[in-house]
PDB file of N, CA and C in Angstrom:
ATOM      1  N   UNK Z   1      -7.058 -42.448  15.726  1.00  0.00           N
ATOM      2  CA  UNK Z   1      -7.642 -41.234  15.223  1.00  0.00           C
ATOM      3  C   UNK Z   1      -6.722 -40.753  14.118  1.00  0.00           C
ATOM      4  N   UNK Z   2      -7.385 -40.440  12.961  1.00  0.00           N
ATOM      5  CA  UNK Z   2      -6.651 -39.896  11.870  1.00  0.00           C
ATOM      6  C   UNK Z   2      -6.721 -38.464  11.771  1.00  0.00           C
ATOM      7  N   UNK Z   3      -5.634 -37.760  11.488  1.00  0.00           N
ATOM      8  CA  UNK Z   3      -5.625 -36.375  11.273  1.00  0.00           C
ATOM      9  C   UNK Z   3      -5.192 -35.949   9.876  1.00  0.00           C
ATOM     10  N   UNK Z   4      -5.323 -36.747   8.926  1.00  0.00           N
ATOM     11  CA  UNK Z   4      -4.830 -36.498   7.547  1.00  0.00           C
ATOM     12  C   UNK Z   4      -5.576 -35.352   6.896  1.00  0.00           C
ATOM     13  N   UNK Z   5      -6.828 -35.134   7.127  1.00  0.00           N
ATOM     14  CA  UNK Z   5      -7.496 -34.057   6.494  1.00  0.00           C
ATOM     15  C   UNK Z   5      -7.068 -32.726   6.957  1.00  0.00           C
ATOM     16  N   UNK Z   6      -6.973 -32.419   8.280  1.00  0.00           N
ATOM     17  CA  UNK Z   6      -6.441 -31.075   8.762  1.00  0.00           C
ATOM     18  C   UNK Z   6      -5.039 -30.893   8.347  1.00  0.00           C
ATOM     19  N   UNK Z   7      -4.272 -31.880   8.422  1.00  0.00           N
ATOM     20  CA  UNK Z   7      -2.862 -31.694   7.988  1.00  0.00           C
ATOM     21  C   UNK Z   7      -2.783 -31.347   6.510  1.00  0.00           C
ATOM     22  N   UNK Z   8      -3.586 -32.006   5.696  1.00  0.00           N
ATOM     23  CA  UNK Z   8      -3.596 -31.769   4.239  1.00  0.00           C
ATOM     24  C   UNK Z   8      -4.092 -30.330   3.981  1.00  0.00           C
ATOM     25  N   UNK Z   9      -5.095 -29.907   4.707  1.00  0.00           N
ATOM     26  CA  UNK Z   9      -5.638 -28.515   4.603  1.00  0.00           C
ATOM     27  C   UNK Z   9      -4.657 -27.487   4.937  1.00  0.00           C
ATOM     28  N   UNK Z  10      -3.870 -27.763   6.000  1.00  0.00           N
ATOM     29  CA  UNK Z  10      -2.807 -26.750   6.440  1.00  0.00           C
ATOM     30  C   UNK Z  10      -1.665 -26.746   5.400  1.00  0.00           C
ATOM     31  N   UNK Z  11      -1.316 -27.874   4.871  1.00  0.00           N
ATOM     32  CA  UNK Z  11      -0.223 -27.899   3.794  1.00  0.00           C
ATOM     33  C   UNK Z  11      -0.719 -27.208   2.572  1.00  0.00           C
ATOM     34  N   UNK Z  12      -1.972 -27.420   2.179  1.00  0.00           N
ATOM     35  CA  UNK Z  12      -2.515 -26.813   0.939  1.00  0.00           C
ATOM     36  C   UNK Z  12      -2.454 -25.246   1.079  1.00  0.00           C
ATOM     37  N   UNK Z  13      -2.916 -24.814   2.329  1.00  0.00           N
ATOM     38  CA  UNK Z  13      -2.968 -23.350   2.585  1.00  0.00           C
ATOM     39  C   UNK Z  13      -1.591 -22.761   2.559  1.00  0.00           C
ATOM     40  N   UNK Z  14      -0.637 -23.453   3.187  1.00  0.00           N
ATOM     41  CA  UNK Z  14       0.769 -22.950   3.147  1.00  0.00           C
ATOM     42  C   UNK Z  14       1.352 -22.882   1.773  1.00  0.00           C
ATOM     43  N   UNK Z  15       1.065 -23.926   0.979  1.00  0.00           N
ATOM     44  CA  UNK Z  15       1.488 -23.869  -0.418  1.00  0.00           C
ATOM     45  C   UNK Z  15       0.864 -22.811  -1.234  1.00  0.00           C
ATOM     46  N   UNK Z  16      -0.379 -22.490  -0.981  1.00  0.00           N
ATOM     47  CA  UNK Z  16      -1.044 -21.329  -1.743  1.00  0.00           C
ATOM     48  C   UNK Z  16      -0.415 -20.062  -1.332  1.00  0.00           C
ATOM     49  N   UNK Z  17      -0.046 -19.812  -0.007  1.00  0.00           N
ATOM     50  CA  UNK Z  17       0.583 -18.594   0.416  1.00  0.00           C
ATOM     51  C   UNK Z  17       1.921 -18.522  -0.218  1.00  0.00           C
ATOM     52  N   UNK Z  18       2.651 -19.540  -0.309  1.00  0.00           N
ATOM     53  CA  UNK Z  18       3.947 -19.522  -0.917  1.00  0.00           C
ATOM     54  C   UNK Z  18       3.923 -19.163  -2.390  1.00  0.00           C
ATOM     55  N   UNK Z  19       2.946 -19.803  -3.100  1.00  0.00           N
ATOM     56  CA  UNK Z  19       2.834 -19.573  -4.533  1.00  0.00           C
ATOM     57  C   UNK Z  19       2.271 -18.233  -4.861  1.00  0.00           C
ATOM     58  N   UNK Z  20       1.327 -17.766  -3.989  1.00  0.00           N
ATOM     59  CA  UNK Z  20       0.735 -16.368  -4.189  1.00  0.00           C
ATOM     60  C   UNK Z  20       1.469 -15.295  -3.679  1.00  0.00           C
ATOM     61  N   UNK Z  21       2.421 -15.497  -2.797  1.00  0.00           N
ATOM     62  CA  UNK Z  21       3.131 -14.396  -2.141  1.00  0.00           C
ATOM     63  C   UNK Z  21       2.245 -13.749  -1.105  1.00  0.00           C
ATOM     64  N   UNK Z  22       2.907 -13.059  -0.249  1.00  0.00           N
ATOM     65  CA  UNK Z  22       2.216 -12.379   0.918  1.00  0.00           C
ATOM     66  C   UNK Z  22       1.948 -10.965   0.451  1.00  0.00           C
ATOM     67  N   UNK Z  23       0.689 -10.540   0.404  1.00  0.00           N
ATOM     68  CA  UNK Z  23       0.244  -9.249   0.011  1.00  0.00           C
ATOM     69  C   UNK Z  23      -0.403  -8.545   1.163  1.00  0.00           C
ATOM     70  N   UNK Z  24       0.027  -7.426   1.574  1.00  0.00           N
ATOM     71  CA  UNK Z  24      -0.554  -6.615   2.631  1.00  0.00           C
ATOM     72  C   UNK Z  24      -0.334  -5.159   2.444  1.00  0.00           C
ATOM     73  N   UNK Z  25      -0.967  -4.353   3.188  1.00  0.00           N
ATOM     74  CA  UNK Z  25      -0.641  -2.841   3.189  1.00  0.00           C
ATOM     75  C   UNK Z  25      -0.932  -2.424   4.588  1.00  0.00           C
ATOM     76  N   UNK Z  26      -0.263  -1.305   4.981  1.00  0.00           N
ATOM     77  CA  UNK Z  26      -0.474  -0.640   6.266  1.00  0.00           C
ATOM     78  C   UNK Z  26      -0.371   0.851   6.043  1.00  0.00           C
ATOM     79  N   UNK Z  27      -1.032   1.644   6.820  1.00  0.00           N
ATOM     80  CA  UNK Z  27      -0.731   3.105   6.773  1.00  0.00           C
ATOM     81  C   UNK Z  27      -1.057   3.806   8.076  1.00  0.00           C
ATOM     82  N   UNK Z  28      -0.447   4.846   8.264  1.00  0.00           N
ATOM     83  CA  UNK Z  28      -0.681   5.771   9.420  1.00  0.00           C
ATOM     84  C   UNK Z  28      -0.830   7.214   8.863  1.00  0.00           C
ATOM     85  N   UNK Z  29      -1.742   7.921   9.370  1.00  0.00           N
ATOM     86  CA  UNK Z  29      -1.985   9.254   8.772  1.00  0.00           C
ATOM     87  C   UNK Z  29      -1.892  10.309   9.825  1.00  0.00           C
ATOM     88  N   UNK Z  30      -1.561  11.568   9.365  1.00  0.00           N
ATOM     89  CA  UNK Z  30      -1.424  12.671  10.208  1.00  0.00           C
ATOM     90  C   UNK Z  30      -2.219  13.845   9.557  1.00  0.00           C
ATOM     91  N   UNK Z  31      -1.882  15.110   9.928  1.00  0.00           N
ATOM     92  CA  UNK Z  31      -2.724  16.161   9.495  1.00  0.00           C
ATOM     93  C   UNK Z  31      -2.938  16.263   8.010  1.00  0.00           C
ATOM     94  N   UNK Z  32      -1.946  16.269   7.153  1.00  0.00           N
ATOM     95  CA  UNK Z  32      -2.231  16.387   5.704  1.00  0.00           C
ATOM     96  C   UNK Z  32      -1.582  15.271   4.858  1.00  0.00           C
ATOM     97  N   UNK Z  33      -1.241  14.137   5.454  1.00  0.00           N
ATOM     98  CA  UNK Z  33      -0.720  13.026   4.673  1.00  0.00           C
ATOM     99  C   UNK Z  33      -0.741  11.684   5.420  1.00  0.00           C
ATOM    100  N   UNK Z  34      -0.217  10.641   4.671  1.00  0.00           N
ATOM    101  CA  UNK Z  34      -0.135   9.349   5.286  1.00  0.00           C
ATOM    102  C   UNK Z  34       1.144   8.687   4.830  1.00  0.00           C
ATOM    103  N   UNK Z  35       1.635   7.929   5.736  1.00  0.00           N
ATOM    104  CA  UNK Z  35       2.806   7.007   5.528  1.00  0.00           C
ATOM    105  C   UNK Z  35       2.234   5.712   5.127  1.00  0.00           C
ATOM    106  N   UNK Z  36       2.577   5.071   3.982  1.00  0.00           N
ATOM    107  CA  UNK Z  36       2.038   3.815   3.504  1.00  0.00           C
ATOM    108  C   UNK Z  36       3.033   2.781   3.207  1.00  0.00           C
ATOM    109  N   UNK Z  37       2.785   1.619   3.561  1.00  0.00           N
ATOM    110  CA  UNK Z  37       3.623   0.394   3.160  1.00  0.00           C
ATOM    111  C   UNK Z  37       2.786  -0.508   2.395  1.00  0.00           C
ATOM    112  N   UNK Z  38       3.270  -0.951   1.280  1.00  0.00           N
ATOM    113  CA  UNK Z  38       2.587  -1.876   0.430  1.00  0.00           C
ATOM    114  C   UNK Z  38       3.530  -3.074   0.076  1.00  0.00           C
ATOM    115  N   UNK Z  39       3.051  -4.311   0.378  1.00  0.00           N
ATOM    116  CA  UNK Z  39       3.855  -5.413   0.078  1.00  0.00           C
ATOM    117  C   UNK Z  39       3.062  -6.269  -1.026  1.00  0.00           C
ATOM    118  N   UNK Z  40       3.687  -6.469  -2.149  1.00  0.00           N
ATOM    119  CA  UNK Z  40       2.988  -7.262  -3.212  1.00  0.00           C
ATOM    120  C   UNK Z  40       2.386  -6.281  -4.199  1.00  0.00           C
ATOM    121  N   UNK Z  41       2.885  -6.290  -5.375  1.00  0.00           N
ATOM    122  CA  UNK Z  41       2.376  -5.423  -6.461  1.00  0.00           C
ATOM    123  C   UNK Z  41       1.027  -6.042  -6.952  1.00  0.00           C
ATOM    124  N   UNK Z  42       0.346  -5.200  -7.725  1.00  0.00           N
ATOM    125  CA  UNK Z  42      -0.891  -5.648  -8.382  1.00  0.00           C
ATOM    126  C   UNK Z  42      -2.065  -5.642  -7.509  1.00  0.00           C
ATOM    127  N   UNK Z  43      -2.099  -4.688  -6.561  1.00  0.00           N
ATOM    128  CA  UNK Z  43      -3.277  -4.546  -5.759  1.00  0.00           C
ATOM    129  C   UNK Z  43      -3.673  -3.121  -5.558  1.00  0.00           C
ATOM    130  N   UNK Z  44      -4.975  -2.922  -5.249  1.00  0.00           N
ATOM    131  CA  UNK Z  44      -5.499  -1.638  -4.924  1.00  0.00           C
ATOM    132  C   UNK Z  44      -5.780  -1.525  -3.500  1.00  0.00           C
ATOM    133  N   UNK Z  45      -5.391  -0.519  -2.826  1.00  0.00           N
ATOM    134  CA  UNK Z  45      -5.434  -0.259  -1.394  1.00  0.00           C
ATOM    135  C   UNK Z  45      -6.224   0.960  -1.135  1.00  0.00           C
ATOM    136  N   UNK Z  46      -6.907   1.024  -0.072  1.00  0.00           N
ATOM    137  CA  UNK Z  46      -7.747   2.195   0.274  1.00  0.00           C
ATOM    138  C   UNK Z  46      -6.978   2.862   1.470  1.00  0.00           C
ATOM    139  N   UNK Z  47      -6.676   4.159   1.263  1.00  0.00           N
ATOM    140  CA  UNK Z  47      -5.958   4.987   2.353  1.00  0.00           C
ATOM    141  C   UNK Z  47      -6.810   6.205   2.575  1.00  0.00           C
ATOM    142  N   UNK Z  48      -7.541   6.312   3.676  1.00  0.00           N
ATOM    143  CA  UNK Z  48      -8.318   7.447   3.977  1.00  0.00           C
ATOM    144  C   UNK Z  48      -9.282   7.770   2.848  1.00  0.00           C
ATOM    145  N   UNK Z  49      -9.892   6.877   2.318  1.00  0.00           N
ATOM    146  CA  UNK Z  49     -10.928   7.191   1.234  1.00  0.00           C
ATOM    147  C   UNK Z  49     -10.374   7.292  -0.171  1.00  0.00           C
ATOM    148  N   UNK Z  50      -9.055   7.156  -0.320  1.00  0.00           N
ATOM    149  CA  UNK Z  50      -8.410   7.260  -1.659  1.00  0.00           C
ATOM    150  C   UNK Z  50      -8.006   5.822  -2.059  1.00  0.00           C
ATOM    151  N   UNK Z  51      -8.343   5.496  -3.366  1.00  0.00           N
ATOM    152  CA  UNK Z  51      -7.842   4.138  -3.876  1.00  0.00           C
ATOM    153  C   UNK Z  51      -6.525   4.308  -4.581  1.00  0.00           C
ATOM    154  N   UNK Z  52      -5.558   3.592  -4.121  1.00  0.00           N
ATOM    155  CA  UNK Z  52      -4.267   3.574  -4.764  1.00  0.00           C
ATOM    156  C   UNK Z  52      -4.005   2.261  -5.308  1.00  0.00           C
ATOM    157  N   UNK Z  53      -3.631   2.241  -6.629  1.00  0.00           N
ATOM    158  CA  UNK Z  53      -3.312   1.065  -7.332  1.00  0.00           C
ATOM    159  C   UNK Z  53      -1.803   0.891  -7.538  1.00  0.00           C
ATOM    160  N   UNK Z  54      -1.217   0.046  -6.824  1.00  0.00           N
ATOM    161  CA  UNK Z  54       0.183  -0.245  -6.990  1.00  0.00           C
ATOM    162  C   UNK Z  54       0.452  -1.387  -7.920  1.00  0.00           C
ATOM    163  N   UNK Z  55       0.797  -1.060  -9.215  1.00  0.00           N
ATOM    164  CA  UNK Z  55       0.770  -2.081 -10.198  1.00  0.00           C
ATOM    165  C   UNK Z  55       2.163  -2.769 -10.369  1.00  0.00           C
ATOM    166  N   UNK Z  56       3.257  -2.031  -9.911  1.00  0.00           N
ATOM    167  CA  UNK Z  56       4.614  -2.614 -10.034  1.00  0.00           C
ATOM    168  C   UNK Z  56       5.433  -2.110  -8.901  1.00  0.00           C
ATOM    169  N   UNK Z  57       6.231  -2.980  -8.375  1.00  0.00           N
ATOM    170  CA  UNK Z  57       7.305  -2.564  -7.344  1.00  0.00           C
ATOM    171  C   UNK Z  57       8.591  -3.157  -7.737  1.00  0.00           C
ATOM    172  N   UNK Z  58       9.696  -2.324  -7.697  1.00  0.00           N
ATOM    173  CA  UNK Z  58      11.006  -2.805  -7.952  1.00  0.00           C
ATOM    174  C   UNK Z  58      11.978  -2.156  -7.043  1.00  0.00           C
ATOM    175  N   UNK Z  59      13.235  -2.478  -7.025  1.00  0.00           N
ATOM    176  CA  UNK Z  59      14.211  -1.866  -6.249  1.00  0.00           C
ATOM    177  C   UNK Z  59      14.377  -0.364  -6.561  1.00  0.00           C
ATOM    178  N   UNK Z  60      14.011  -0.024  -7.780  1.00  0.00           N
ATOM    179  CA  UNK Z  60      14.073   1.418  -8.247  1.00  0.00           C
ATOM    180  C   UNK Z  60      12.873   2.276  -7.731  1.00  0.00           C
ATOM    181  N   UNK Z  61      11.735   1.621  -7.500  1.00  0.00           N
ATOM    182  CA  UNK Z  61      10.577   2.408  -7.098  1.00  0.00           C
ATOM    183  C   UNK Z  61       9.272   1.726  -7.400  1.00  0.00           C
ATOM    184  N   UNK Z  62       8.273   2.485  -7.794  1.00  0.00           N
ATOM    185  CA  UNK Z  62       6.902   1.807  -8.015  1.00  0.00           C
ATOM    186  C   UNK Z  62       6.155   2.487  -9.144  1.00  0.00           C
ATOM    187  N   UNK Z  63       5.164   1.780  -9.632  1.00  0.00           N
ATOM    188  CA  UNK Z  63       4.147   2.403 -10.571  1.00  0.00           C
ATOM    189  C   UNK Z  63       2.853   2.457  -9.782  1.00  0.00           C
ATOM    190  N   UNK Z  64       2.206   3.590  -9.748  1.00  0.00           N
ATOM    191  CA  UNK Z  64       0.998   3.788  -8.955  1.00  0.00           C
ATOM    192  C   UNK Z  64       0.046   4.622  -9.715  1.00  0.00           C
ATOM    193  N   UNK Z  65      -1.205   4.479  -9.406  1.00  0.00           N
ATOM    194  CA  UNK Z  65      -2.294   5.317  -9.867  1.00  0.00           C
ATOM    195  C   UNK Z  65      -3.233   5.699  -8.736  1.00  0.00           C
ATOM    196  N   UNK Z  66      -3.841   6.816  -8.758  1.00  0.00           N
ATOM    197  CA  UNK Z  66      -4.780   7.156  -7.689  1.00  0.00           C
ATOM    198  C   UNK Z  66      -6.160   7.489  -8.274  1.00  0.00           C
ATOM    199  N   UNK Z  67      -7.152   6.864  -7.612  1.00  0.00           N
ATOM    200  CA  UNK Z  67      -8.580   7.354  -7.959  1.00  0.00           C
ATOM    201  C   UNK Z  67      -8.764   7.603  -9.468  1.00  0.00           C
ATOM    202  N   UNK Z  68      -8.355   6.663 -10.297  1.00  0.00           N
ATOM    203  CA  UNK Z  68      -8.604   6.701 -11.681  1.00  0.00           C
ATOM    204  C   UNK Z  68      -7.541   7.565 -12.536  1.00  0.00           C
ATOM    205  N   UNK Z  69      -6.464   8.080 -11.920  1.00  0.00           N
ATOM    206  CA  UNK Z  69      -5.449   8.697 -12.645  1.00  0.00           C
ATOM    207  C   UNK Z  69      -4.693   7.580 -13.524  1.00  0.00           C
ATOM    208  N   UNK Z  70      -3.854   8.089 -14.443  1.00  0.00           N
ATOM    209  CA  UNK Z  70      -3.058   7.190 -15.171  1.00  0.00           C
ATOM    210  C   UNK Z  70      -1.907   6.684 -14.345  1.00  0.00           C
ATOM    211  N   UNK Z  71      -1.330   5.542 -14.687  1.00  0.00           N
ATOM    212  CA  UNK Z  71      -0.261   5.028 -13.935  1.00  0.00           C
ATOM    213  C   UNK Z  71       1.030   5.940 -13.981  1.00  0.00           C
ATOM    214  N   UNK Z  72       1.630   6.110 -12.953  1.00  0.00           N
ATOM    215  CA  UNK Z  72       2.846   7.023 -12.783  1.00  0.00           C
ATOM    216  C   UNK Z  72       3.972   6.240 -12.138  1.00  0.00           C
ATOM    217  N   UNK Z  73       5.187   6.310 -12.814  1.00  0.00           N
ATOM    218  CA  UNK Z  73       6.382   5.628 -12.234  1.00  0.00           C
ATOM    219  C   UNK Z  73       7.073   6.718 -11.350  1.00  0.00           C
ATOM    220  N   UNK Z  74       7.413   6.255 -10.127  1.00  0.00           N
ATOM    221  CA  UNK Z  74       8.074   7.076  -9.125  1.00  0.00           C
ATOM    222  C   UNK Z  74       9.332   6.342  -8.590  1.00  0.00           C
ATOM    223  N   UNK Z  75      10.391   6.992  -8.685  1.00  0.00           N
ATOM    224  CA  UNK Z  75      11.681   6.329  -8.259  1.00  0.00           C
ATOM    225  C   UNK Z  75      11.884   6.557  -6.712  1.00  0.00           C
ATOM    226  N   UNK Z  76      12.774   5.726  -6.088  1.00  0.00           N
ATOM    227  CA  UNK Z  76      13.069   5.950  -4.732  1.00  0.00           C
ATOM    228  C   UNK Z  76      13.699   7.294  -4.537  1.00  0.00           C
ATOM    229  N   UNK Z  77      13.176   8.058  -3.535  1.00  0.00           N
ATOM    230  CA  UNK Z  77      13.632   9.352  -3.231  1.00  0.00           C
ATOM    231  C   UNK Z  77      13.020  10.423  -4.064  1.00  0.00           C
ATOM    232  N   UNK Z  78      12.225  10.098  -4.987  1.00  0.00           N
ATOM    233  CA  UNK Z  78      11.509  11.024  -5.883  1.00  0.00           C
ATOM    234  C   UNK Z  78      10.140  11.310  -5.392  1.00  0.00           C
ATOM    235  N   UNK Z  79       9.727  12.556  -5.711  1.00  0.00           N
ATOM    236  CA  UNK Z  79       8.389  13.004  -5.332  1.00  0.00           C
ATOM    237  C   UNK Z  79       7.722  13.445  -6.606  1.00  0.00           C
ATOM    238  N   UNK Z  80       6.466  13.084  -6.870  1.00  0.00           N
ATOM    239  CA  UNK Z  80       5.711  13.548  -7.981  1.00  0.00           C
ATOM    240  C   UNK Z  80       4.169  13.650  -7.655  1.00  0.00           C
ATOM    241  N   UNK Z  81       3.483  14.402  -8.519  1.00  0.00           N
ATOM    242  CA  UNK Z  81       2.036  14.492  -8.320  1.00  0.00           C
ATOM    243  C   UNK Z  81       1.407  13.389  -9.262  1.00  0.00           C
ATOM    244  N   UNK Z  82       0.520  12.659  -8.513  1.00  0.00           N
ATOM    245  CA  UNK Z  82      -0.227  11.590  -9.156  1.00  0.00           C
ATOM    246  C   UNK Z  82      -1.757  11.935  -8.989  1.00  0.00           C
ATOM    247  N   UNK Z  83      -2.482  12.335  -9.963  1.00  0.00           N
ATOM    248  CA  UNK Z  83      -3.782  12.876  -9.792  1.00  0.00           C
ATOM    249  C   UNK Z  83      -3.772  14.094  -8.998  1.00  0.00           C
ATOM    250  N   UNK Z  84      -4.538  14.022  -7.900  1.00  0.00           N
ATOM    251  CA  UNK Z  84      -4.645  15.208  -6.941  1.00  0.00           C
ATOM    252  C   UNK Z  84      -3.572  15.109  -5.793  1.00  0.00           C
ATOM    253  N   UNK Z  85      -2.792  14.079  -5.852  1.00  0.00           N
ATOM    254  CA  UNK Z  85      -1.877  13.924  -4.661  1.00  0.00           C
ATOM    255  C   UNK Z  85      -0.422  13.923  -4.952  1.00  0.00           C
ATOM    256  N   UNK Z  86       0.335  14.248  -3.958  1.00  0.00           N
ATOM    257  CA  UNK Z  86       1.782  14.287  -4.021  1.00  0.00           C
ATOM    258  C   UNK Z  86       2.305  13.036  -3.353  1.00  0.00           C
ATOM    259  N   UNK Z  87       3.108  12.247  -4.090  1.00  0.00           N
ATOM    260  CA  UNK Z  87       3.592  10.924  -3.492  1.00  0.00           C
ATOM    261  C   UNK Z  87       5.095  11.014  -3.557  1.00  0.00           C
ATOM    262  N   UNK Z  88       5.733  10.585  -2.487  1.00  0.00           N
ATOM    263  CA  UNK Z  88       7.176  10.470  -2.349  1.00  0.00           C
ATOM    264  C   UNK Z  88       7.526   9.036  -1.920  1.00  0.00           C
ATOM    265  N   UNK Z  89       8.315   8.394  -2.732  1.00  0.00           N
ATOM    266  CA  UNK Z  89       8.779   6.990  -2.374  1.00  0.00           C
ATOM    267  C   UNK Z  89      10.006   7.091  -1.493  1.00  0.00           C
ATOM    268  N   UNK Z  90       9.861   6.523  -0.256  1.00  0.00           N
ATOM    269  CA  UNK Z  90      10.916   6.560   0.686  1.00  0.00           C
ATOM    270  C   UNK Z  90      11.866   5.334   0.433  1.00  0.00           C
ATOM    271  N   UNK Z  91      11.363   4.192   0.260  1.00  0.00           N
ATOM    272  CA  UNK Z  91      12.227   3.017   0.046  1.00  0.00           C
ATOM    273  C   UNK Z  91      11.389   1.974  -0.775  1.00  0.00           C
ATOM    274  N   UNK Z  92      12.148   1.080  -1.463  1.00  0.00           N
ATOM    275  CA  UNK Z  92      11.481  -0.021  -2.212  1.00  0.00           C
ATOM    276  C   UNK Z  92      12.490  -1.182  -2.403  1.00  0.00           C
ATOM    277  N   UNK Z  93      11.990  -2.406  -2.447  1.00  0.00           N
ATOM    278  CA  UNK Z  93      12.680  -3.499  -2.836  1.00  0.00           C
ATOM    279  C   UNK Z  93      11.919  -4.239  -3.880  1.00  0.00           C
ATOM    280  N   UNK Z  94      12.104  -5.413  -4.160  1.00  0.00           N
ATOM    281  CA  UNK Z  94      11.437  -6.145  -5.153  1.00  0.00           C
ATOM    282  C   UNK Z  94      10.045  -6.480  -4.816  1.00  0.00           C
ATOM    283  N   UNK Z  95       9.634  -6.376  -3.618  1.00  0.00           N
ATOM    284  CA  UNK Z  95       8.301  -6.828  -3.104  1.00  0.00           C
ATOM    285  C   UNK Z  95       7.637  -5.814  -2.275  1.00  0.00           C
ATOM    286  N   UNK Z  96       8.320  -4.818  -1.688  1.00  0.00           N
ATOM    287  CA  UNK Z  96       7.673  -3.877  -0.764  1.00  0.00           C
ATOM    288  C   UNK Z  96       8.144  -2.508  -0.961  1.00  0.00           C
ATOM    289  N   UNK Z  97       7.143  -1.604  -0.884  1.00  0.00           N
ATOM    290  CA  UNK Z  97       7.534  -0.157  -1.037  1.00  0.00           C
ATOM    291  C   UNK Z  97       6.839   0.599   0.118  1.00  0.00           C
ATOM    292  N   UNK Z  98       7.626   1.677   0.486  1.00  0.00           N
ATOM    293  CA  UNK Z  98       7.189   2.628   1.582  1.00  0.00           C
ATOM    294  C   UNK Z  98       7.103   4.007   0.880  1.00  0.00           C
ATOM    295  N   UNK Z  99       5.934   4.701   1.100  1.00  0.00           N
ATOM    296  CA  UNK Z  99       5.912   6.000   0.568  1.00  0.00           C
ATOM    297  C   UNK Z  99       4.980   6.892   1.314  1.00  0.00           C
ATOM    298  N   UNK Z 100       5.074   8.174   1.078  1.00  0.00           N
ATOM    299  CA  UNK Z 100       4.214   9.187   1.738  1.00  0.00           C
ATOM    300  C   UNK Z 100       3.251   9.742   0.680  1.00  0.00           C
ATOM    301  N   UNK Z 101       2.019   9.972   1.099  1.00  0.00           N
ATOM    302  CA  UNK Z 101       1.082  10.583   0.181  1.00  0.00           C
ATOM    303  C   UNK Z 101       0.499  11.798   0.919  1.00  0.00           C
ATOM    304  N   UNK Z 102       0.375  12.911   0.204  1.00  0.00           N
ATOM    305  CA  UNK Z 102      -0.086  14.120   0.791  1.00  0.00           C
ATOM    306  C   UNK Z 102      -1.228  14.736  -0.110  1.00  0.00           C
ATOM    307  N   UNK Z 103      -2.103  15.376   0.553  1.00  0.00           N
ATOM    308  CA  UNK Z 103      -3.199  16.041  -0.157  1.00  0.00           C
ATOM    309  C   UNK Z 103      -4.206  16.592   0.848  1.00  0.00           C
ATOM    310  N   UNK Z 104      -5.048  17.510   0.389  1.00  0.00           N
ATOM    311  CA  UNK Z 104      -6.030  18.118   1.343  1.00  0.00           C
ATOM    312  C   UNK Z 104      -7.106  17.184   1.708  1.00  0.00           C
ATOM    313  N   UNK Z 105      -7.198  15.980   1.053  1.00  0.00           N
ATOM    314  CA  UNK Z 105      -8.198  15.000   1.389  1.00  0.00           C
ATOM    315  C   UNK Z 105      -7.963  14.347   2.691  1.00  0.00           C
ATOM    316  N   UNK Z 106      -6.749  14.472   3.227  1.00  0.00           N
ATOM    317  CA  UNK Z 106      -6.382  13.714   4.504  1.00  0.00           C
ATOM    318  C   UNK Z 106      -7.170  14.387   5.558  1.00  0.00           C
ATOM    319  N   UNK Z 107      -7.783  13.529   6.351  1.00  0.00           N
ATOM    320  CA  UNK Z 107      -8.677  14.023   7.453  1.00  0.00           C
ATOM    321  C   UNK Z 107      -8.504  13.048   8.594  1.00  0.00           C
ATOM    322  N   UNK Z 108      -8.062  13.522   9.619  1.00  0.00           N
ATOM    323  CA  UNK Z 108      -7.791  12.669  10.788  1.00  0.00           C
ATOM    324  C   UNK Z 108      -8.831  13.098  11.850  1.00  0.00           C
ATOM    325  N   UNK Z 109      -9.659  12.130  12.253  1.00  0.00           N
ATOM    326  CA  UNK Z 109     -10.660  12.331  13.299  1.00  0.00           C
ATOM    327  C   UNK Z 109     -10.058  12.685  14.616  1.00  0.00           C
ATOM    328  N   UNK Z 110     -10.440  13.851  15.135  1.00  0.00           N
ATOM    329  CA  UNK Z 110      -9.936  14.179  16.529  1.00  0.00           C
ATOM    330  C   UNK Z 110     -10.446  13.244  17.578  1.00  0.00           C
ATOM    331  N   UNK Z 111      -9.697  13.093  18.653  1.00  0.00           N
ATOM    332  CA  UNK Z 111     -10.106  12.254  19.735  1.00  0.00           C
ATOM    333  C   UNK Z 111     -11.179  13.076  20.493  1.00  0.00           C
ATOM    334  N   UNK Z 112     -12.316  12.409  20.822  1.00  0.00           N
ATOM    335  CA  UNK Z 112     -13.396  13.045  21.565  1.00  0.00           C
ATOM    336  C   UNK Z 112     -13.430  12.706  23.007  1.00  0.00           C
TER     337      UNK Z 112
END
């Protein structure tokens, strides 16, 4: 029994992941804001109905736009308004950034 095709498929997928990098995001929300983690620049993520475009991540911070606003550079430890939202960068490295976003748009569904 030959298994060359499945092995080749797995190797090809693994190579694509290595070349493309791992991109993901996660978030958790509370009354008026969300804690967000984005890994991999050049992506648009949706957080509670808001589209955030993280175009650059470095050890100094990130470049982000919200719902059509212009791109804004925010350094680690800095807080600034981006469109209708206040964003504060908590930490960043060359591939991953953690930040908080606040605004009246945050809406957390109560448990029923």
